[in-house]
C-alpha cells in the first residue's frame, strides 16, 4: 500500500513525514521522527504514557492514526522546555522527586501541561481526576500531584511554600 | 496493526460513495478510542478506515432556534462537557458523555462511536435514549432520522446499512420543569466499564407530579433497554416512597443481565433498581430547580 504524506506542526516547527495508514501517531513520533520522549505503555488508551497535545487537547497518541495528524498542531514532551530552561512542571517534578523509573513522566508532564493550560488554578481533586488517565507504577501519585500543584502556583506567580 | 487503507472524505456524498464502493470491510473512524483498540488487538479486521472528521460540519454543537440541540457525530465528549447551554438543558446526557474514559479519551471519544460500537455498557446510550435523542443518518438516499434506541440491534451490531453513517444527534427542545440524570456503577470512579448504567428523563407538571418520564438501562441486557413500565411507575406521582418502590420493582423486572467478572446477575439486577431510584431523585431535583 502506498505511503501517505502528512504535514503537521510539531512543537512549533513545521514537520512532514510519510506513514503507513496503520501507523499510529505514537509510532511515527518515535520511529520516524526520533521523538522518543513519548512512551508506549499499553497501546490501548489505558496508561497515558503516550500523551501528546493535539490541537489543544491531550490525547493518547497510540489511539490516533498518524494520517489523522494532517494539518494538526502537536506538542510532545520535547516541546515543554524552552531551550535549556525547563518548564515549571519539569522543575517541580525534579524538586519533588515525582518520578522513580520515569516511564510515565513524559505523559504525566504533557497531561499536566494540558490541564494547567485550561485551568491554571486547579484543586487537588481536579488534578487527581484530570490525571486519572496516566498510570504510574512507582510513585504512588502523591508527589506527582504536589509537583503539579506547586508548578501551577509558580506559573501563577505565587511563591511556592 | 494489520494493514488497511485510510481515506478522509471531505463531503457526506463522498463518504457514502466510498463506503458503498469499498471492497472488503470498511470501518468508520471518529475518535478511534474503540476502533483502534480493536484493530490493534486483532479483535477486528478492516480493509479500509474512513475518517469522518474532515467532513465539514461533523464536529460542533448547535443550539436550534426551537430550543433543541444538534451535536455533530464527530464532536469529542470533552467539547460536549464544555457547552454551557447543553449542560443546562441536558445535564444527564452531558454527565454520561463525560464519564467516558480519561481526559485523553474525552478529547477524542464521540457519541457516534459510543453508540455504533454497540457495547451494551456504552455510557452515553441510556442517557440519549432517555432524552428521546434522534440520530441523523446519512446514506445513498439522503438523510433519515432514527430514534437512538433503534440503532443497536445486538452487541457489536447496528441497524445501519454498510453505506450509511451517523451525521449528528438531535436533542429535543426542553420545557421548564424538565431534567435528566445518568448514573453508572463502576468499582472505581474513573477508567472503568459500567456494571449497570441508568438514564432518567423527567418532565414535571405545575403541581410537582411527574407528567412524563423515560427510563433507560445499560449493561443489563444485550442492548440498552427503554423500560416503559418503569416510566409508567413514575407518571402521575411525586417521588414518594411508594412511587420509588414501584420504579425499583419495574426496573428490576426488566433486567436480563449476564454474569461476568464485573458483576453477577443478581448483583446487576439489584444495582439497576438502586441506580434508577437515585437517578430519579437527581433528575427530579434538577427539574424542580428549572422552573
Ligand atoms: C481507556 C478507555 C476508557 C474507556 N472508558 C469508557 C467508559 O467509561 N464508558 C464508555 O461507554 N466507553 C468507554 N470507552 C470506549 C470508547 O472510548 C467509547 O465507546 C467512545 O465513545 C467511542 O467513540 P469513538 O469516537 O472513539 O469511536 P470510534 O473508535 O471511532 O468508533 C467506534 C465504532 O463506531 C463506528 N463509528 C464511528 N463513527 C461512526 C459514525 N459517524 N457512524 C457510524 N458508525 C461510526 C466505528 O466504525 C466503530 O465500529 C473507553 C475506551 C478507552 C480506550
Ligand atoms: S500507550 Fe497509549 S495509553 Fe498506554
Ligand atoms: S515513575 Fe515509574 S511508572 Fe511512574
Short mmCIF file of C-alpha atoms and ligand atoms in Angstrom, two decimals:
data_model
loop_
_atom_site.label_atom_id
_atom_site.label_comp_id
_atom_site.label_asym_id
_atom_site.label_seq_id
_atom_site.Cartn_x
_atom_site.Cartn_y
_atom_site.Cartn_z
CA UNK A 1 0.00 0.00 0.00
CA UNK A 2 1.33 3.46 -0.81
CA UNK A 3 2.57 5.69 1.96
CA UNK A 4 0.63 8.78 2.99
CA UNK A 5 2.20 12.20 3.13
CA UNK A 6 1.35 14.19 6.25
CA UNK A 7 2.21 17.78 7.10
CA UNK A 8 1.74 18.96 10.69
CA UNK A 9 3.25 21.36 13.22
CA UNK A 10 5.19 19.56 15.93
CA UNK A 11 6.47 21.52 18.92
CA UNK A 12 6.03 24.75 16.97
CA UNK A 13 8.02 23.60 13.93
CA UNK A 14 6.57 22.51 10.60
CA UNK A 15 7.06 18.77 10.15
CA UNK A 16 6.40 16.46 7.22
CA UNK A 17 6.52 12.71 7.17
CA UNK A 18 5.46 9.66 5.22
CA UNK A 19 3.49 6.98 7.04
CA UNK A 20 1.65 3.74 6.50
CA UNK A 21 -2.11 4.06 7.02
CA UNK A 22 -2.00 1.72 10.02
CA UNK A 23 0.84 3.54 11.77
CA UNK A 24 -0.20 5.45 14.86
CA UNK A 25 0.94 8.95 15.68
CA UNK A 26 2.95 7.34 18.50
CA UNK A 27 4.73 5.03 16.01
CA UNK A 28 5.65 7.96 13.78
CA UNK A 29 6.79 10.25 16.60
CA UNK A 30 9.10 7.58 17.97
CA UNK A 31 10.21 5.58 14.94
CA UNK A 32 10.18 8.09 12.09
CA UNK A 33 10.78 11.43 13.79
CA UNK A 34 13.06 10.30 16.64
CA UNK A 35 10.88 11.96 19.29
CA UNK A 36 11.29 9.10 21.75
CA UNK A 37 10.24 11.08 24.83
CA UNK A 38 6.68 9.92 24.20
CA UNK A 39 6.40 6.37 25.56
CA UNK A 40 4.34 3.34 24.71
CA UNK A 41 2.97 1.61 27.78
CA UNK A 42 -0.16 -0.26 26.77
CA UNK A 43 -1.13 0.74 23.25
CA UNK A 44 -4.78 0.67 24.27
CA UNK A 45 -5.53 4.07 25.80
CA UNK A 46 -5.25 2.92 29.40
CA UNK A 47 -1.89 4.19 30.66
CA UNK A 48 -1.37 7.69 29.22
CA UNK A 49 2.40 7.22 28.72
CA UNK A 50 1.87 8.24 25.08
CA UNK A 51 0.03 11.51 25.90
CA UNK A 52 0.55 14.38 23.46
CA UNK A 53 -1.36 17.62 22.96
CA UNK A 54 -3.18 17.56 19.62
CA UNK A 55 -4.83 20.85 18.67
CA UNK A 56 -5.08 21.97 22.32
CA UNK A 57 -6.39 18.67 23.73
CA UNK A 58 -4.40 15.97 25.43
CA UNK A 59 -4.88 12.62 23.68
CA UNK A 60 -3.33 9.17 23.66
CA UNK A 61 -1.08 9.15 20.59
CA UNK A 62 -1.39 5.35 20.49
CA UNK A 63 -5.08 5.88 19.61
CA UNK A 64 -4.52 8.42 16.83
CA UNK A 65 -3.54 7.36 13.32
CA UNK A 66 -0.55 9.30 12.05
CA UNK A 67 -2.61 10.13 8.96
CA UNK A 68 -5.14 11.93 11.16
CA UNK A 69 -2.43 14.42 12.16
CA UNK A 70 -2.61 16.15 8.76
CA UNK A 71 -2.78 19.89 9.44
CA UNK A 72 -2.68 19.43 13.23
CA UNK A 73 -0.62 21.15 15.91
CA UNK A 74 1.11 18.66 18.19
CA UNK A 75 3.06 19.21 21.40
CA UNK A 76 5.18 16.40 22.80
CA UNK A 77 7.27 16.36 25.98
CA UNK A 78 10.22 17.56 23.87
CA UNK A 79 8.30 20.81 23.33
CA UNK A 80 7.88 21.71 27.00
CA UNK A 81 11.30 23.20 27.81
CA UNK A 82 12.40 26.47 26.20
CA UNK A 83 15.96 25.82 25.04
CA UNK A 84 17.86 24.83 28.17
CA UNK A 85 15.22 26.22 30.51
CA UNK A 86 12.96 23.53 31.87
CA UNK A 87 9.20 24.09 32.10
CA UNK A 88 7.92 24.81 35.62
CA UNK A 89 6.32 21.36 35.66
CA UNK A 90 9.61 19.68 34.81
CA UNK A 91 11.42 21.61 37.54
CA UNK A 92 8.77 20.82 40.14
CA UNK A 93 8.83 17.11 39.20
CA UNK A 94 12.58 17.15 39.92
CA UNK A 95 12.12 19.22 43.08
CA UNK A 96 9.50 16.81 44.46
CA UNK A 97 11.24 13.66 43.17
CA UNK A 98 7.92 12.92 41.46
CA UNK A 99 9.40 10.06 39.46
CA UNK A 100 11.28 6.86 40.01
CA UNK A 101 11.69 4.85 36.80
CA UNK A 102 10.40 7.82 34.80
CA UNK A 103 8.47 5.84 32.22
CA UNK A 104 5.18 7.59 32.99
CA UNK A 105 6.80 11.03 33.37
CA UNK A 106 6.61 12.39 29.80
CA UNK A 107 2.93 11.51 29.62
CA UNK A 108 2.24 13.00 33.03
CA UNK A 109 4.09 16.20 32.15
CA UNK A 110 2.17 16.61 28.90
CA UNK A 111 -1.18 15.81 30.52
CA UNK A 112 -0.42 18.18 33.39
CA UNK A 113 0.52 20.93 30.95
CA UNK A 114 -2.77 20.47 29.10
CA UNK A 115 -4.62 20.57 32.41
CA UNK A 116 -2.93 23.81 33.55
CA UNK A 117 -3.41 25.40 30.11
CA UNK A 118 -7.17 25.03 30.67
CA UNK A 119 -7.28 25.51 34.42
CA UNK A 120 -4.36 27.49 35.89
CA UNK A 121 -5.69 27.17 39.44
CA UNK A 122 -6.93 23.58 39.90
CA UNK A 123 -7.84 21.98 43.21
CA UNK A 124 -6.07 18.82 44.30
CA UNK A 125 -9.18 16.83 43.38
CA UNK A 126 -9.24 18.38 39.90
CA UNK A 127 -5.60 17.43 39.40
CA UNK A 128 -6.23 13.87 40.59
CA UNK A 129 -9.21 13.40 38.27
CA UNK A 130 -7.54 15.27 35.43
CA UNK A 131 -4.55 12.92 35.55
CA UNK A 132 -6.54 9.72 36.15
CA UNK A 133 -5.65 8.58 32.63
CA UNK A 134 -1.93 8.50 33.47
CA UNK A 135 -0.79 5.39 35.30
CA UNK A 136 2.36 5.30 37.41
CA UNK A 137 3.66 2.07 38.92
CA UNK A 138 6.28 3.72 41.12
CA UNK A 139 5.43 6.96 42.87
CA UNK A 140 2.02 6.37 44.40
CA UNK A 141 0.96 9.66 42.72
CA UNK A 142 1.21 11.88 45.79
CA UNK A 143 4.47 13.52 44.78
CA UNK A 144 3.18 13.94 41.24
CA UNK A 145 0.08 15.75 42.44
CA UNK A 146 2.10 18.02 44.71
CA UNK A 147 4.55 18.81 41.91
CA UNK A 148 1.68 19.79 39.61
CA UNK A 149 0.03 21.97 42.26
CA UNK A 150 3.34 23.72 43.00
CA UNK A 151 4.06 24.21 39.30
CA UNK A 152 0.60 25.73 38.92
CA UNK A 153 1.28 28.11 41.81
CA UNK A 154 4.66 29.03 40.34
CA UNK A 155 3.10 29.67 36.94
CA UNK A 156 0.50 31.93 38.55
CA UNK A 157 3.39 33.92 40.01
CA UNK A 158 2.73 32.84 43.60
CA UNK A 159 5.66 31.86 45.75
CA UNK A 160 5.72 28.18 46.48
CA UNK A 161 5.71 27.31 50.16
CA UNK B 1 -1.98 -3.38 13.41
CA UNK B 2 -2.79 -5.28 10.24
CA UNK B 3 -2.67 -3.26 7.05
CA UNK B 4 -5.61 -1.20 5.89
CA UNK B 5 -6.16 1.76 3.61
CA UNK B 6 -7.12 5.16 5.04
CA UNK B 7 -9.35 7.76 3.46
CA UNK B 8 -10.67 11.05 4.82
CA UNK B 9 -13.58 12.11 2.60
CA UNK B 10 -14.41 15.82 2.58
CA UNK B 11 -18.14 15.61 1.91
CA UNK B 12 -21.06 13.46 3.05
CA UNK B 13 -21.69 12.29 -0.54
CA UNK B 14 -18.06 11.28 -0.96
CA UNK B 15 -18.16 9.35 2.32
CA UNK B 16 -21.32 7.49 1.27
CA UNK B 17 -19.85 6.51 -2.09
CA UNK B 18 -16.53 5.49 -0.52
CA UNK B 19 -18.46 3.20 1.84
CA UNK B 20 -20.59 1.83 -0.99
CA UNK B 21 -17.62 1.15 -3.27
CA UNK B 22 -15.38 -0.32 -0.55
CA UNK B 23 -14.05 -3.81 -1.24
CA UNK B 24 -13.95 -5.88 1.93
CA UNK B 25 -14.57 -4.45 5.37
CA UNK B 26 -14.83 -0.65 5.68
CA UNK B 27 -14.92 0.87 9.17
CA UNK B 28 -15.80 4.44 10.06
CA UNK B 29 -13.35 6.31 12.29
CA UNK B 30 -14.47 9.07 14.66
CA UNK B 31 -12.36 9.29 17.83
CA UNK B 32 -10.79 5.86 17.31
CA UNK B 33 -10.91 5.00 21.03
CA UNK B 34 -12.81 1.79 20.33
CA UNK B 35 -11.86 1.13 16.71
CA UNK B 36 -8.10 1.44 17.01
CA UNK B 37 -8.03 -0.62 20.22
CA UNK B 38 -9.98 -3.39 18.50
CA UNK B 39 -7.92 -3.29 15.29
CA UNK B 40 -4.73 -3.45 17.26
CA UNK B 41 -5.88 -6.30 19.48
CA UNK B 42 -6.85 -8.21 16.35
CA UNK B 43 -10.46 -8.43 17.53
CA UNK B 44 -11.45 -6.66 14.34
CA UNK B 45 -10.08 -6.57 10.80
CA UNK B 46 -10.59 -3.71 8.36
CA UNK B 47 -9.55 -3.22 4.76
CA UNK B 48 -10.48 0.44 4.74
CA UNK B 49 -10.74 3.03 7.51
CA UNK B 50 -12.94 6.01 6.65
CA UNK B 51 -12.14 9.05 8.80
CA UNK B 52 -15.26 11.22 9.19
CA UNK B 53 -13.53 14.20 10.78
CA UNK B 54 -12.58 16.06 7.59
CA UNK B 55 -16.22 16.33 6.52
CA UNK B 56 -17.31 19.94 7.17
CA UNK B 57 -19.86 20.24 9.98
CA UNK B 58 -19.18 16.80 11.52
CA UNK B 59 -17.93 18.38 14.72
CA UNK B 60 -19.67 21.03 16.79
CA UNK B 61 -22.84 21.78 18.75
CA UNK B 62 -25.66 24.00 17.50
CA UNK B 63 -28.48 25.36 19.65
CA UNK B 64 -31.55 25.15 17.42
CA UNK B 65 -33.97 28.10 17.16
CA UNK B 66 -36.80 25.92 18.54
CA UNK B 67 -34.82 25.12 21.69
CA UNK B 68 -33.26 21.77 20.83
CA UNK B 69 -29.63 20.97 20.07
CA UNK B 70 -27.77 19.31 17.21
CA UNK B 71 -24.49 17.59 18.12
CA UNK B 72 -22.21 16.67 15.22
CA UNK B 73 -21.29 12.99 15.19
CA UNK B 74 -17.55 13.66 15.45
CA UNK B 75 -17.79 16.11 18.37
CA UNK B 76 -15.45 14.95 21.15
CA UNK B 77 -17.11 14.37 24.52
CA UNK B 78 -14.83 17.00 26.10
CA UNK B 79 -16.44 19.61 23.85
CA UNK B 80 -19.90 18.41 24.90
CA UNK B 81 -18.94 18.89 28.56
CA UNK B 82 -17.81 22.46 27.91
CA UNK B 83 -21.06 23.61 26.23
CA UNK B 84 -22.93 25.67 28.83
CA UNK B 85 -26.28 25.57 27.02
CA UNK B 86 -26.21 21.81 26.67
CA UNK B 87 -25.11 21.34 30.29
CA UNK B 88 -28.08 23.43 31.44
CA UNK B 89 -30.68 21.73 29.23
CA UNK B 90 -29.43 18.11 29.22
CA UNK B 91 -27.26 17.55 32.31
CA UNK B 92 -27.82 13.79 32.20
CA UNK B 93 -26.67 13.40 28.60
CA UNK B 94 -23.62 15.55 29.35
CA UNK B 95 -22.67 13.66 32.53
CA UNK B 96 -22.95 10.35 30.67
CA UNK B 97 -20.76 11.58 27.79
CA UNK B 98 -18.22 12.96 30.26
CA UNK B 99 -17.93 9.66 32.15
CA UNK B 100 -16.33 8.03 29.11
CA UNK B 101 -12.66 7.33 29.81
CA UNK B 102 -9.89 9.68 30.90
CA UNK B 103 -9.16 13.27 29.90
CA UNK B 104 -7.18 11.80 26.99
CA UNK B 105 -10.11 9.64 25.86
CA UNK B 106 -12.54 12.56 26.34
CA UNK B 107 -10.53 14.60 23.84
CA UNK B 108 -11.32 12.05 21.13
CA UNK B 109 -14.30 9.87 22.04
CA UNK B 110 -17.64 10.71 20.39
CA UNK B 111 -21.31 9.88 20.88
CA UNK B 112 -21.42 8.30 17.41
CA UNK B 113 -18.58 5.94 18.25
CA UNK B 114 -20.04 5.13 21.65
CA UNK B 115 -23.39 4.25 20.02
CA UNK B 116 -22.10 2.46 16.91
CA UNK B 117 -19.52 0.39 18.76
CA UNK B 118 -22.71 -1.17 20.12
CA UNK B 119 -21.41 -2.22 23.52
CA UNK B 120 -24.22 -3.00 25.99
CA UNK B 121 -22.27 -0.95 28.57
CA UNK B 122 -21.79 2.22 26.47
CA UNK B 123 -22.38 5.07 28.90
CA UNK B 124 -23.94 7.74 26.71
CA UNK B 125 -26.55 5.47 25.15
CA UNK B 126 -29.05 5.07 28.02
CA UNK B 127 -28.89 8.83 28.62
CA UNK B 128 -29.51 9.56 24.92
CA UNK B 129 -32.41 7.09 24.80
CA UNK B 130 -33.96 8.60 27.93
CA UNK B 131 -33.57 12.04 26.33
CA UNK B 132 -35.50 10.94 23.20
CA UNK B 133 -32.43 11.75 21.13
CA UNK B 134 -32.67 11.14 17.41
CA UNK B 135 -29.83 10.11 15.13
CA UNK B 136 -29.42 11.78 11.75
CA UNK B 137 -28.19 9.06 9.38
CA UNK B 138 -26.61 9.80 6.00
CA UNK B 139 -26.90 7.29 3.18
CA UNK B 140 -27.27 6.97 -0.59
CA UNK B 141 -30.89 8.15 -0.47
CA UNK B 142 -30.02 11.24 1.55
CA UNK B 143 -30.71 11.65 5.24
CA UNK B 144 -33.10 9.91 7.60
CA UNK B 145 -33.80 10.38 11.29
CA UNK B 146 -33.99 7.40 13.63
CA UNK B 147 -34.54 7.11 17.37
CA UNK B 148 -31.29 6.21 19.17
CA UNK B 149 -32.86 3.02 20.58
CA UNK B 150 -33.34 1.69 17.02
CA UNK B 151 -29.61 1.72 16.21
CA UNK B 152 -28.07 -1.06 18.32
CA UNK B 153 -29.54 -4.46 17.48
CA UNK B 154 -27.07 -6.79 19.27
CA UNK B 155 -23.65 -6.49 20.93
CA UNK B 156 -21.34 -5.12 18.23
CA UNK B 157 -24.14 -4.80 15.64
CA UNK B 158 -26.16 -1.82 14.45
CA UNK B 159 -29.12 -1.39 12.12
CA UNK B 160 -27.14 0.89 9.80
CA UNK B 161 -26.54 -0.28 6.22
CA UNK B 162 -22.93 -0.59 5.07
CA UNK B 163 -23.13 2.69 3.16
CA UNK B 164 -24.80 4.62 5.98
CA UNK B 165 -23.25 6.53 8.83
CA UNK B 166 -24.24 8.81 11.69
CA UNK B 167 -24.07 12.52 10.85
CA UNK B 168 -25.45 14.05 14.04
CA UNK B 169 -27.61 13.67 17.13
CA UNK B 170 -30.66 15.83 17.76
CA UNK B 171 -31.89 16.56 21.27
CA UNK B 172 -35.46 17.90 21.52
CA UNK B 173 -36.43 21.31 22.96
CA UNK B 174 -36.67 21.44 26.72
CA UNK B 175 -39.72 22.78 28.58
CA UNK B 176 -39.37 24.31 32.05
CA UNK B 177 -39.53 21.80 34.94
CA UNK B 178 -37.73 19.14 32.94
CA UNK B 179 -34.37 17.48 33.55
CA UNK B 180 -32.42 14.27 33.15
CA UNK B 181 -29.74 12.36 35.04
CA UNK B 182 -27.39 9.45 34.35
CA UNK B 183 -25.73 7.22 36.92
CA UNK B 184 -23.49 4.23 36.45
CA UNK B 185 -21.91 1.84 38.87
CA UNK B 186 -18.23 1.04 38.42
CA UNK B 187 -15.91 -0.45 41.04
CA UNK B 188 -13.64 2.60 40.76
CA UNK B 189 -14.59 6.17 39.94
CA UNK B 190 -12.56 6.54 36.72
CA UNK B 191 -11.49 4.43 33.76
CA UNK B 192 -13.86 1.51 34.17
CA UNK B 193 -16.76 -0.11 32.34
CA UNK B 194 -20.30 0.19 33.71
CA UNK B 195 -21.67 -2.74 35.71
CA UNK B 196 -25.04 -1.04 35.27
CA UNK B 197 -25.99 2.36 33.82
CA UNK B 198 -29.30 4.19 34.16
CA UNK B 199 -30.60 7.32 32.43
CA UNK B 200 -33.82 9.01 33.54
CA UNK B 201 -35.56 11.98 31.94
CA UNK B 202 -38.48 13.70 33.71
CA UNK B 203 -40.93 16.45 32.88
CA UNK B 204 -42.91 17.78 35.87
CA UNK B 205 -46.43 19.19 35.87
CA UNK B 206 -47.15 22.52 37.58
CA UNK B 207 -48.25 20.71 40.76
CA UNK B 208 -44.94 18.86 41.03
CA UNK B 209 -46.24 15.50 39.86
CA UNK B 210 -44.36 13.76 37.06
CA UNK B 211 -46.03 14.49 33.71
CA UNK B 212 -43.80 12.30 31.58
CA UNK B 213 -40.81 10.05 32.16
CA UNK B 214 -38.28 7.94 30.25
CA UNK B 215 -36.13 5.30 31.94
CA UNK B 216 -33.29 3.58 30.05
CA UNK B 217 -30.79 0.99 31.28
CA UNK B 218 -27.33 -0.09 30.14
CA UNK B 219 -25.30 -3.26 30.77
CA UNK B 220 -28.27 -5.34 31.94
CA UNK B 221 -29.23 -6.86 28.55
CA UNK B 222 -27.63 -7.43 25.11
CA UNK B 223 -28.75 -3.93 24.11
CA UNK B 224 -29.78 -0.85 26.08
CA UNK B 225 -33.35 -1.10 27.39
CA UNK B 226 -36.05 1.55 27.31
CA UNK B 227 -38.24 0.48 30.21
CA UNK B 228 -41.81 1.69 29.65
CA UNK B 229 -43.07 0.00 32.86
CA UNK B 230 -40.52 1.90 34.94
CA UNK B 231 -41.58 5.19 33.35
CA UNK B 232 -45.25 4.30 33.92
CA UNK B 233 -44.50 3.78 37.61
CA UNK B 234 -43.45 7.43 37.82
CA UNK B 235 -46.08 9.23 35.74
CA UNK B 236 -48.78 10.99 37.75
CA UNK B 237 -46.82 10.75 41.01
CA UNK B 238 -44.30 12.66 43.06
CA UNK B 239 -41.26 10.74 44.25
CA UNK B 240 -42.86 9.37 47.40
CA UNK B 241 -41.73 6.08 48.91
CA UNK B 242 -44.40 4.01 47.14
CA UNK B 243 -43.53 5.51 43.73
CA UNK B 244 -39.82 4.89 44.20
CA UNK B 245 -40.52 1.32 45.27
CA UNK B 246 -42.67 0.79 42.17
CA UNK B 247 -39.91 2.30 39.99
CA UNK B 248 -37.35 -0.01 41.54
CA UNK B 249 -39.51 -3.10 41.06
CA UNK B 250 -40.32 -2.28 37.43
CA UNK B 251 -36.68 -1.58 36.69
CA UNK B 252 -35.51 -4.84 38.21
CA UNK B 253 -38.17 -6.80 36.37
CA UNK B 254 -36.87 -5.53 33.00
CA UNK B 255 -33.24 -6.64 33.54
CA UNK B 256 -31.84 -9.62 31.63
CA UNK B 257 -28.15 -9.36 32.52
CA UNK B 258 -25.26 -11.80 32.25
CA UNK B 259 -22.82 -12.99 34.90
CA UNK B 260 -19.29 -11.77 34.27
CA UNK B 261 -16.22 -10.56 36.13
CA UNK B 262 -17.86 -7.16 36.68
CA UNK B 263 -20.96 -8.47 38.40
CA UNK B 264 -23.32 -11.36 38.86
CA UNK B 265 -26.85 -11.45 37.51
CA UNK B 266 -28.34 -10.92 40.97
CA UNK B 267 -26.00 -8.02 41.73
CA UNK B 268 -26.72 -6.26 38.44
CA UNK B 269 -30.48 -6.56 38.92
CA UNK B 270 -30.26 -5.21 42.45
CA UNK B 271 -27.99 -2.32 41.40
CA UNK B 272 -30.24 -1.40 38.46
CA UNK B 273 -33.10 -0.74 40.87
CA UNK B 274 -30.90 1.31 43.19
CA UNK B 275 -29.50 3.41 40.34
CA UNK B 276 -32.99 4.03 38.93
CA UNK B 277 -34.16 5.28 42.30
CA UNK B 278 -31.15 7.56 42.75
CA UNK B 279 -31.21 8.87 39.17
CA UNK B 280 -34.92 9.67 39.52
CA UNK B 281 -34.24 11.66 42.68
CA UNK B 282 -31.46 13.64 40.98
CA UNK B 283 -33.49 14.29 37.81
CA UNK B 284 -36.49 15.36 39.90
CA UNK B 285 -34.45 17.84 41.96
CA UNK B 286 -32.91 19.27 38.79
CA UNK B 287 -36.33 19.57 37.16
CA UNK B 288 -37.74 21.40 40.18
CA UNK B 289 -34.93 23.94 40.00
CA UNK B 290 -35.66 24.62 36.29
CA UNK B 291 -38.94 26.44 36.73
C1 LIG C 1 -9.14 3.92 28.23
C2 LIG C 1 -10.55 3.85 27.72
C3 LIG C 1 -11.60 4.07 28.59
C4 LIG C 1 -12.92 3.99 28.14
N1 LIG C 1 -13.93 4.22 29.03
C5 LIG C 1 -15.22 4.16 28.60
C6 LIG C 1 -16.29 4.41 29.51
O1 LIG C 1 -16.09 4.73 30.69
N2 LIG C 1 -17.57 4.34 29.04
C7 LIG C 1 -17.84 4.00 27.75
O2 LIG C 1 -19.02 3.95 27.38
N3 LIG C 1 -16.84 3.77 26.85
C8 LIG C 1 -15.55 3.83 27.26
N4 LIG C 1 -14.52 3.59 26.36
C9 LIG C 1 -14.84 3.20 24.98
C10 LIG C 1 -14.83 4.35 23.96
O3 LIG C 1 -13.98 5.39 24.37
C11 LIG C 1 -16.24 4.94 23.74
O4 LIG C 1 -17.12 3.93 23.31
C12 LIG C 1 -16.22 6.09 22.71
O5 LIG C 1 -17.39 6.86 22.82
C13 LIG C 1 -16.07 5.64 21.28
O6 LIG C 1 -16.11 6.78 20.44
P1 LIG C 1 -15.03 7.00 19.27
O7 LIG C 1 -15.41 8.24 18.57
O8 LIG C 1 -13.67 6.92 19.79
O9 LIG C 1 -15.35 5.73 18.38
P2 LIG C 1 -14.51 5.00 17.22
O10 LIG C 1 -13.49 4.13 17.82
O11 LIG C 1 -14.08 5.99 16.20
O12 LIG C 1 -15.68 4.11 16.61
C14 LIG C 1 -16.35 3.11 17.35
C15 LIG C 1 -17.27 2.31 16.43
O13 LIG C 1 -18.28 3.14 15.88
C16 LIG C 1 -18.19 3.20 14.46
N5 LIG C 1 -18.41 4.60 14.08
C17 LIG C 1 -17.65 5.66 14.42
N6 LIG C 1 -18.19 6.80 13.93
C18 LIG C 1 -19.32 6.46 13.26
C19 LIG C 1 -20.32 7.19 12.55
N7 LIG C 1 -20.27 8.52 12.41
N8 LIG C 1 -21.35 6.49 12.01
C20 LIG C 1 -21.43 5.15 12.14
N9 LIG C 1 -20.51 4.40 12.80
C21 LIG C 1 -19.47 5.05 13.36
C22 LIG C 1 -16.79 2.73 14.14
O14 LIG C 1 -16.69 2.16 12.85
C23 LIG C 1 -16.54 1.72 15.23
O15 LIG C 1 -17.12 0.49 14.92
C24 LIG C 1 -13.18 3.68 26.78
C25 LIG C 1 -12.11 3.49 25.89
C26 LIG C 1 -10.80 3.57 26.35
C27 LIG C 1 -9.68 3.37 25.38
S1 LIG C 2 0.45 3.64 25.29
FE1 LIG C 2 -1.17 4.97 24.79
S2 LIG C 2 -2.35 4.92 26.57
FE2 LIG C 2 -0.84 3.43 27.02
S1 LIG C 3 7.86 6.67 37.82
FE1 LIG C 3 7.82 4.59 37.20
S2 LIG C 3 5.88 4.46 36.28
FE2 LIG C 3 5.81 6.40 37.14
#
